[in-house]
Coordinates of C-alpha atoms in Angstrom, one line a residue:
Y27 CA -15.8 -22.7 12.0
Y28 CA -15.0 -19.5 10.0
V29 CA -14.7 -15.8 10.7
C30 CA -13.6 -13.8 7.5
N31 CA -10.3 -12.0 8.1
P32 CA -10.2 -8.7 6.5
I33 CA -7.3 -8.1 4.1
T34 CA -5.3 -5.1 3.3
T35 CA -2.8 -3.8 0.5
S36 CA -0.1 -2.8 3.3
A37 CA 2.8 -5.1 3.5
S38 CA 3.0 -3.9 7.2
R39 CA -0.1 -5.7 7.8
S40 CA -1.6 -2.5 9.5
R41 CA -5.2 -1.9 10.0
A42 CA -4.6 1.8 9.6
Q43 CA -6.0 2.8 6.3
G44 CA -3.4 5.2 5.0
S45 CA -3.3 7.3 1.3
S46 CA -1.7 4.4 -0.2
S47 CA -3.5 1.4 1.6
Q48 CA -6.5 -0.2 1.5
I49 CA -8.5 -2.7 3.8
I50 CA -11.2 -5.1 2.4
E51 CA -13.8 -6.5 5.0
N52 CA -16.2 -9.1 4.0
V53 CA -14.0 -10.3 1.5
T54 CA -15.4 -11.3 -2.0
A55 CA -13.7 -12.3 -5.6
E56 CA -15.5 -9.0 -6.8
K57 CA -14.0 -6.8 -4.0
I58 CA -10.4 -8.3 -4.8
G59 CA -10.9 -7.9 -8.7
E60 CA -11.5 -4.1 -8.2
I61 CA -7.7 -4.1 -7.1
S62 CA -6.4 -6.4 -9.7
N63 CA -7.3 -9.5 -11.6
R64 CA -4.2 -11.2 -10.7
V65 CA -3.7 -11.3 -6.9
I66 CA -1.2 -13.1 -4.5
L67 CA -2.9 -13.6 -1.0
I68 CA 0.0 -13.5 1.5
G69 CA -0.2 -14.7 5.5
N70 CA 1.5 -16.6 8.2
G71 CA 0.9 -20.3 8.8
G72 CA -2.6 -20.9 10.3
C73 CA -3.9 -17.3 9.6
G74 CA -6.6 -18.5 7.3
K75 CA -5.3 -18.5 3.6
T76 CA -6.9 -21.8 2.6
L77 CA -10.4 -20.9 4.5
M78 CA -10.3 -17.7 2.6
L79 CA -10.1 -19.5 -0.7
Q80 CA -12.8 -21.9 0.3
H81 CA -14.8 -18.9 1.4
L82 CA -14.3 -17.3 -1.7
F83 CA -15.3 -20.5 -3.7
V84 CA -18.5 -21.0 -1.6
D85 CA -19.6 -17.2 -1.9
S86 CA -19.0 -17.7 -6.0
V87 CA -20.9 -20.9 -6.0
E88 CA -23.9 -19.3 -4.6
K89 CA -23.8 -16.1 -7.3
Y90 CA -23.0 -18.8 -10.1
A91 CA -26.6 -18.9 -11.3
S92 CA -26.4 -14.8 -11.9
S93 CA -22.7 -14.7 -12.9
G94 CA -21.7 -17.9 -14.7
V95 CA -18.3 -17.7 -13.3
L96 CA -17.0 -21.0 -12.3
P97 CA -14.8 -21.0 -9.3
I98 CA -12.2 -23.7 -9.2
I99 CA -9.7 -24.6 -6.4
V100 CA -6.6 -26.2 -7.1
E101 CA -4.4 -27.4 -4.2
L102 CA -0.9 -26.8 -5.6
R103 CA 0.6 -29.1 -3.0
E104 CA -0.7 -32.1 -4.7
F105 CA 0.5 -31.7 -8.0
R106 CA 3.9 -32.2 -9.7
F107 CA 4.2 -29.6 -12.6
Q108 CA 6.9 -31.6 -14.3
N109 CA 4.6 -34.4 -14.9
M110 CA 1.3 -32.5 -15.6
N111 CA 0.6 -29.3 -17.0
L112 CA -1.1 -26.7 -15.0
L113 CA -4.5 -26.7 -17.2
G114 CA -4.5 -30.6 -16.7
N115 CA -4.5 -29.7 -13.0
I116 CA -7.3 -27.3 -13.2
V117 CA -9.5 -29.8 -15.4
N118 CA -8.8 -32.5 -12.8
A119 CA -9.9 -30.3 -9.8
V120 CA -13.2 -30.0 -11.5
R121 CA -13.5 -33.5 -12.5
M122 CA -13.2 -34.7 -9.1
F123 CA -16.9 -33.4 -8.9
D124 CA -18.0 -33.8 -12.5
D125 CA -16.4 -36.4 -14.9
S126 CA -17.8 -34.9 -17.9
F127 CA -15.6 -31.6 -17.6
T128 CA -13.1 -31.4 -20.5
E129 CA -9.9 -29.4 -21.3
T130 CA -12.0 -27.9 -24.2
E131 CA -14.8 -26.7 -21.8
A132 CA -12.1 -25.3 -19.5
R133 CA -10.5 -23.4 -22.5
R134 CA -14.0 -22.2 -23.6
L135 CA -14.7 -21.0 -19.9
M136 CA -11.3 -19.1 -19.5
A137 CA -11.3 -17.5 -22.7
A138 CA -14.9 -16.1 -21.9
G139 CA -13.4 -14.9 -18.6
K140 CA -16.0 -17.1 -17.0
C141 CA -13.5 -18.9 -14.5
L142 CA -12.2 -17.7 -11.0
L143 CA -9.0 -19.7 -10.4
L144 CA -8.1 -20.1 -6.7
L145 CA -4.5 -21.6 -6.5
D146 CA -3.8 -22.7 -2.9
G147 CA -0.2 -23.0 -1.4
A148 CA 2.4 -21.5 -3.9
D149 CA 4.9 -22.0 -1.1
E150 CA 4.1 -25.6 -0.8
I151 CA 5.2 -26.5 -4.5
D152 CA 8.1 -28.8 -4.5
P153 CA 11.0 -26.5 -4.9
G154 CA 12.1 -28.6 -8.1
D155 CA 8.8 -27.8 -9.6
I156 CA 8.7 -24.0 -9.0
D157 CA 10.4 -22.5 -12.3
E158 CA 8.1 -25.0 -14.5
F159 CA 5.0 -23.8 -12.3
K160 CA 6.0 -20.2 -13.2
I161 CA 6.5 -21.0 -16.8
Q162 CA 3.0 -22.6 -17.1
L163 CA 1.1 -20.3 -15.2
S164 CA 2.6 -17.3 -17.1
G165 CA 1.7 -19.1 -20.4
L166 CA -1.7 -19.7 -19.2
L167 CA -2.8 -16.3 -18.1
D168 CA -0.9 -14.7 -21.2
K169 CA -3.6 -16.5 -23.3
Y170 CA -6.5 -16.2 -21.3
S171 CA -6.0 -12.8 -19.7
A172 CA -9.6 -12.4 -18.8
V173 CA -9.4 -14.9 -15.8
Q174 CA -9.2 -13.9 -12.4
V175 CA -6.7 -15.7 -10.3
V176 CA -6.0 -15.5 -6.6
V177 CA -3.0 -17.4 -5.3
T178 CA -2.1 -18.1 -1.8
S179 CA 1.5 -18.3 -0.3
R180 CA 3.3 -17.8 3.1
E181 CA 5.7 -15.0 2.7
C182 CA 8.8 -16.7 1.2
E183 CA 11.0 -16.6 -1.9
I184 CA 8.4 -17.8 -4.2
V185 CA 6.2 -14.5 -3.6
K186 CA 9.1 -12.5 -5.6
A187 CA 7.8 -14.6 -8.7
F188 CA 4.4 -12.7 -8.3
S189 CA 5.8 -9.3 -8.4
Y190 CA 3.7 -8.1 -11.2
Y191 CA 0.4 -9.5 -9.2
G192 CA -1.3 -7.2 -6.8
H193 CA -0.2 -8.1 -3.1
L194 CA -2.9 -8.6 -0.5
Y195 CA -2.1 -9.4 3.0
L196 CA -4.4 -11.3 5.5
L197 CA -4.7 -9.3 8.7
P198 CA -4.5 -10.9 11.9
F199 CA -7.8 -11.2 14.1
S200 CA -8.8 -8.1 15.9
K201 CA -10.6 -9.0 19.5
K202 CA -13.9 -8.6 17.6
E203 CA -12.9 -11.2 15.5
S204 CA -11.5 -13.4 18.1
L205 CA -14.7 -13.2 20.0
E206 CA -16.7 -13.9 17.2
L207 CA -14.7 -17.1 16.5
I208 CA -15.0 -18.2 20.1
D209 CA -18.8 -17.7 19.8
K210 CA -19.0 -20.0 16.6
I211 CA -16.9 -22.7 18.5
L212 CA -18.6 -22.7 21.9
N213 CA -22.3 -22.0 20.7
R214 CA -24.3 -24.6 22.5
P215 CA -26.0 -23.9 25.7
E216 CA -24.0 -26.7 27.6
D217 CA -20.9 -24.5 26.5
A218 CA -21.8 -21.4 28.4
M219 CA -19.5 -22.4 31.6
T220 CA -16.6 -23.2 29.3
K221 CA -17.0 -19.9 27.3
R222 CA -17.0 -17.8 30.5
A223 CA -13.8 -19.4 31.5
V224 CA -12.3 -19.2 28.1
L225 CA -13.1 -15.3 27.9
A226 CA -11.6 -14.8 31.5
W227 CA -8.3 -16.6 30.2
L228 CA -8.1 -14.3 27.5
D229 CA -8.5 -11.2 29.3
S230 CA -5.6 -12.5 31.6
D231 CA -2.1 -11.0 31.9
F232 CA -0.8 -14.0 30.4
L233 CA -2.5 -13.9 27.0
K234 CA -2.1 -10.2 26.8
E235 CA 1.8 -10.6 26.6
H236 CA 1.0 -13.3 23.8
E237 CA -1.5 -11.4 21.8
R238 CA -0.2 -13.3 18.5
L239 CA -1.7 -16.4 19.9
V240 CA -5.3 -15.2 19.7
S241 CA -5.0 -13.2 16.7
N242 CA -4.2 -16.3 14.8
P243 CA -7.4 -18.3 13.8
M244 CA -5.7 -21.8 14.0
L245 CA -3.9 -21.2 17.3
L246 CA -7.0 -19.4 18.7
T247 CA -9.1 -22.6 17.8
N248 CA -6.6 -24.9 19.6
I249 CA -6.7 -22.9 22.6
V250 CA -10.3 -22.7 22.9
K251 CA -10.8 -26.5 22.1
Q252 CA -8.0 -27.6 24.7
Y253 CA -10.1 -26.8 27.6
P254 CA -9.6 -26.7 30.6
L255 CA -6.7 -24.5 29.9
P256 CA -3.4 -25.0 31.4
D257 CA -1.9 -22.8 34.1
D258 CA -0.2 -19.5 32.8
K259 CA 3.1 -20.8 33.9
D260 CA 2.8 -24.6 32.6
K261 CA 5.2 -25.2 29.6
T262 CA 3.0 -27.7 28.1
F263 CA 0.8 -25.0 26.7
Y264 CA 3.8 -23.8 24.5
Q265 CA 4.2 -27.6 23.5
S266 CA 0.5 -28.0 22.5
V267 CA 0.8 -24.8 20.6
Y268 CA 3.8 -26.2 18.7
D269 CA 2.0 -29.4 18.0
A270 CA -1.0 -27.6 16.7
S271 CA 1.6 -26.0 14.1
V272 CA 3.6 -28.9 13.1
T273 CA 1.6 -32.1 13.9
G274 CA -1.7 -30.6 13.6
H275 CA -2.1 -27.9 10.9
D276 CA 0.6 -29.0 8.6
N277 CA 0.3 -32.6 9.0
E278 CA -3.1 -32.4 7.4
K279 CA -1.5 -31.2 4.2
W280 CA 0.5 -34.3 3.2
G281 CA 2.5 -32.5 0.6
Y282 CA 4.6 -31.1 3.8
K283 CA 5.8 -34.4 4.3
R284 CA 8.5 -33.5 1.8
I285 CA 10.1 -31.1 4.0
F286 CA 11.5 -34.0 5.9
H287 CA 14.3 -34.3 3.5
S288 CA 16.8 -35.9 6.1
A289 CA 14.3 -36.7 9.1
A290 CA 12.1 -39.8 9.1
N291 CA 9.1 -37.9 10.9
A292 CA 8.2 -34.9 12.5
E293 CA 9.7 -35.7 15.8
E294 CA 13.2 -36.0 14.4
F295 CA 12.5 -32.7 12.7
T296 CA 11.7 -31.2 16.0
E297 CA 14.9 -32.4 17.5
V298 CA 17.0 -30.3 15.1
F299 CA 14.5 -27.4 15.1
R300 CA 14.9 -27.3 18.8
E301 CA 18.8 -27.0 18.5
F302 CA 18.3 -24.5 15.9
C303 CA 15.8 -22.5 18.0
A304 CA 18.3 -22.4 21.0
K305 CA 21.4 -21.4 19.0
S306 CA 19.6 -18.6 17.1
Y307 CA 17.8 -17.3 20.4
R308 CA 21.2 -16.8 22.0
K309 CA 22.1 -14.7 19.2
C310 CA 18.7 -12.7 19.5
M311 CA 17.9 -13.7 15.8
F312 CA 14.1 -14.2 15.3
E313 CA 13.7 -13.6 11.3
F314 CA 16.2 -15.3 8.9
E315 CA 17.1 -14.7 5.1
A316 CA 18.7 -17.6 3.5
T317 CA 22.1 -16.8 4.5
A318 CA 21.5 -15.9 8.2
F319 CA 19.7 -19.3 8.2
E320 CA 22.4 -21.3 6.7
N321 CA 25.1 -19.7 8.9
I322 CA 23.3 -21.3 11.9
F323 CA 22.0 -24.5 10.4
K324 CA 25.6 -25.7 9.0
R325 CA 26.6 -25.7 12.7
L326 CA 23.9 -27.9 14.2
V327 CA 24.9 -31.3 15.5
T328 CA 21.6 -33.0 15.4
K329 CA 21.2 -32.4 11.7
N330 CA 23.8 -35.3 11.3

């Protein structure tokens, strides 16, 4: 189920269109290209970065007959850049659909500017491969400057490596977009009663206090699909939201398994994370630079 997020040039993720900010509705590669031919698209987990790239891909495929621009999605989490060059990754992404595609053809398309590179998940590259990735990407784009590139990432250290790119930010859903997604999920006649119950719950005081839950497409989808909905005091609701993030959304991306460097699985990771949350919450800390994170993490008992 897809509803297209608006995107903005404002790092504050504000929907207010100021003199120095711009909002793009009904996003296309052409609209992004009017801002920059090199863009990093930044957003939180579950806000729709991967779906946005798939949306751009499908839209570009539909225009291919007239534009001649070939869209290529490369899932960065799946590759080790020390073992394979970036151009090889790009060629292989196309060869999954067409065995006849070659590196020679890829170079011809890129030299002509007839290639849209959609690179998903820069934040999911193995830390040991980040420097190599940056070198290879810079070298490729220096040689093929006419290629349009859109990279996605969560807000993290690697974003700094794209300082010379246009920075765009996915906006959270407004109520209008949330309702549109609900309409798409519950679109059968037999869903009418469920839909009324979901809409009533969304208008309750409970969710007015937790607006972020319904402004995040992944979490909203999870909330709608878990009907009948829990009582507003039921802590299992929060557990389901956490599970959707850790063992649902991220578990579908097998590359994330590498984050469990010292834990065997998501359950052990959660045990450590629970202690981290408890200790940081008592200090009223909710956002962390690397040093602040380390100061708490090094005192955790469960990490041992």
